Amino acid sequence: CRSRKEAGVDPYELEVDDGRVITIMPPTTETMIEIGKTPVFEQEKLLKLLCGDAFDEIWKAISEEQGNVGAQVVTSVAKHFKMGTVGALGGFGASPR
């Protein structure tokens, strides 16, 4: 698929305090659509969707940090995957269900 080649991005790598690197793979189209439907206050769900299989490792690394650390990770991952801000995806602007 030509679009796959044109849209390609590398996995996101997050270095954590103990020197490990946690790799987050780019989200699928299905995941992108689900992110767009997720209200901002469901931050754990947004993080799970963005991190995929790496969520448990990421959660272990940031769950005890200040809240803005988690928000920064979400923003950084979204920007890396060329998704703009989560707000641009609908996440921050999505209405509660």
Coordinates of C-alpha atoms in Angstrom, one line a residue:
C1 CA 0.0 0.0 0.0
R2 CA 1.5 3.3 -1.1
S3 CA 0.0 5.2 1.8
R4 CA 1.8 2.9 4.3
K5 CA 5.2 3.9 2.9
E6 CA 4.3 7.6 2.8
A7 CA 2.9 7.7 6.3
G8 CA 5.6 5.5 7.9
V9 CA 7.0 6.5 11.2
D10 CA 9.5 4.7 13.4
P11 CA 8.5 3.2 16.8
Y12 CA 8.7 5.6 19.7
E13 CA 11.4 4.9 22.2
L14 CA 11.0 6.0 25.8
E15 CA 14.1 5.8 28.0
V16 CA 13.2 5.3 31.6
D17 CA 15.2 6.0 34.8
D18 CA 16.9 2.6 35.1
G19 CA 18.3 3.0 31.5
R20 CA 15.9 0.7 29.8
V21 CA 14.3 1.7 26.6
I22 CA 10.6 1.0 26.1
T23 CA 9.5 0.7 22.5
I24 CA 6.0 1.8 21.5
M25 CA 4.9 0.7 18.0
P26 CA 2.8 3.0 15.8
P27 CA -0.9 2.7 16.3
T28 CA -3.1 1.0 13.8
T29 CA -5.8 2.8 11.9
E30 CA -8.4 1.1 14.1
T31 CA -6.6 2.4 17.2
M32 CA -6.4 5.9 15.8
I33 CA -10.2 5.9 15.3
E34 CA -10.7 4.7 18.8
I35 CA -8.4 7.4 20.2
G36 CA -10.5 10.0 18.4
K37 CA -13.6 8.7 20.2
T38 CA -12.0 8.8 23.6
P39 CA -12.9 11.7 25.9
V40 CA -10.0 13.6 27.5
F41 CA -10.8 12.5 31.1
E42 CA -10.2 8.9 30.1
Q43 CA -6.5 9.4 30.2
E44 CA -5.7 5.8 31.1
K45 CA -7.6 4.6 28.1
L46 CA -5.8 7.1 25.8
L47 CA -2.4 5.9 27.2
K48 CA -3.4 2.3 26.7
L49 CA -4.4 3.0 23.1
L50 CA -1.3 4.9 22.3
C51 CA 1.1 2.5 24.0
G52 CA -0.4 -0.8 23.0
D53 CA 1.6 -3.8 24.1
A54 CA 4.1 -1.5 25.9
F55 CA 1.4 -0.1 28.2
D56 CA 2.3 -2.2 31.3
E57 CA 5.9 -1.2 31.1
I58 CA 5.1 2.5 30.6
W59 CA 2.6 2.4 33.4
K60 CA 5.2 1.0 35.8
A61 CA 7.6 3.7 34.8
I62 CA 5.2 6.7 35.2
S63 CA 2.3 5.7 37.5
E64 CA 3.9 7.2 40.6
E65 CA 5.0 10.4 38.8
Q66 CA 3.2 13.7 38.9
G67 CA 0.2 13.8 36.6
N68 CA 1.8 16.1 34.1
V69 CA 4.5 13.4 33.4
G70 CA 1.8 11.1 32.0
A71 CA 0.3 13.9 30.0
Q72 CA 3.7 14.7 28.6
V73 CA 4.2 11.1 27.5
V74 CA 0.8 11.1 25.8
T75 CA 1.7 14.3 24.0
S76 CA 5.2 13.2 23.0
V77 CA 4.0 9.9 21.6
A78 CA 1.1 11.5 19.7
K79 CA 3.5 14.1 18.1
H80 CA 6.0 11.4 17.3
F81 CA 3.4 9.4 15.4
K82 CA 2.4 12.5 13.5
M83 CA -1.0 12.7 15.2
G84 CA -0.6 16.3 16.3
T85 CA -1.9 16.8 19.8
V86 CA -4.4 14.4 21.3
G87 CA -6.8 17.4 21.2
A88 CA -6.5 17.5 17.5
L89 CA -7.5 13.8 17.4
G90 CA -10.7 14.5 19.4
G91 CA -9.4 13.1 22.6
F92 CA -9.2 16.4 24.6
G93 CA -12.3 17.8 22.8
A94 CA -14.4 14.7 22.8
S95 CA -17.7 14.9 24.7
P96 CA -18.4 12.6 27.7
R97 CA -20.5 9.6 26.9

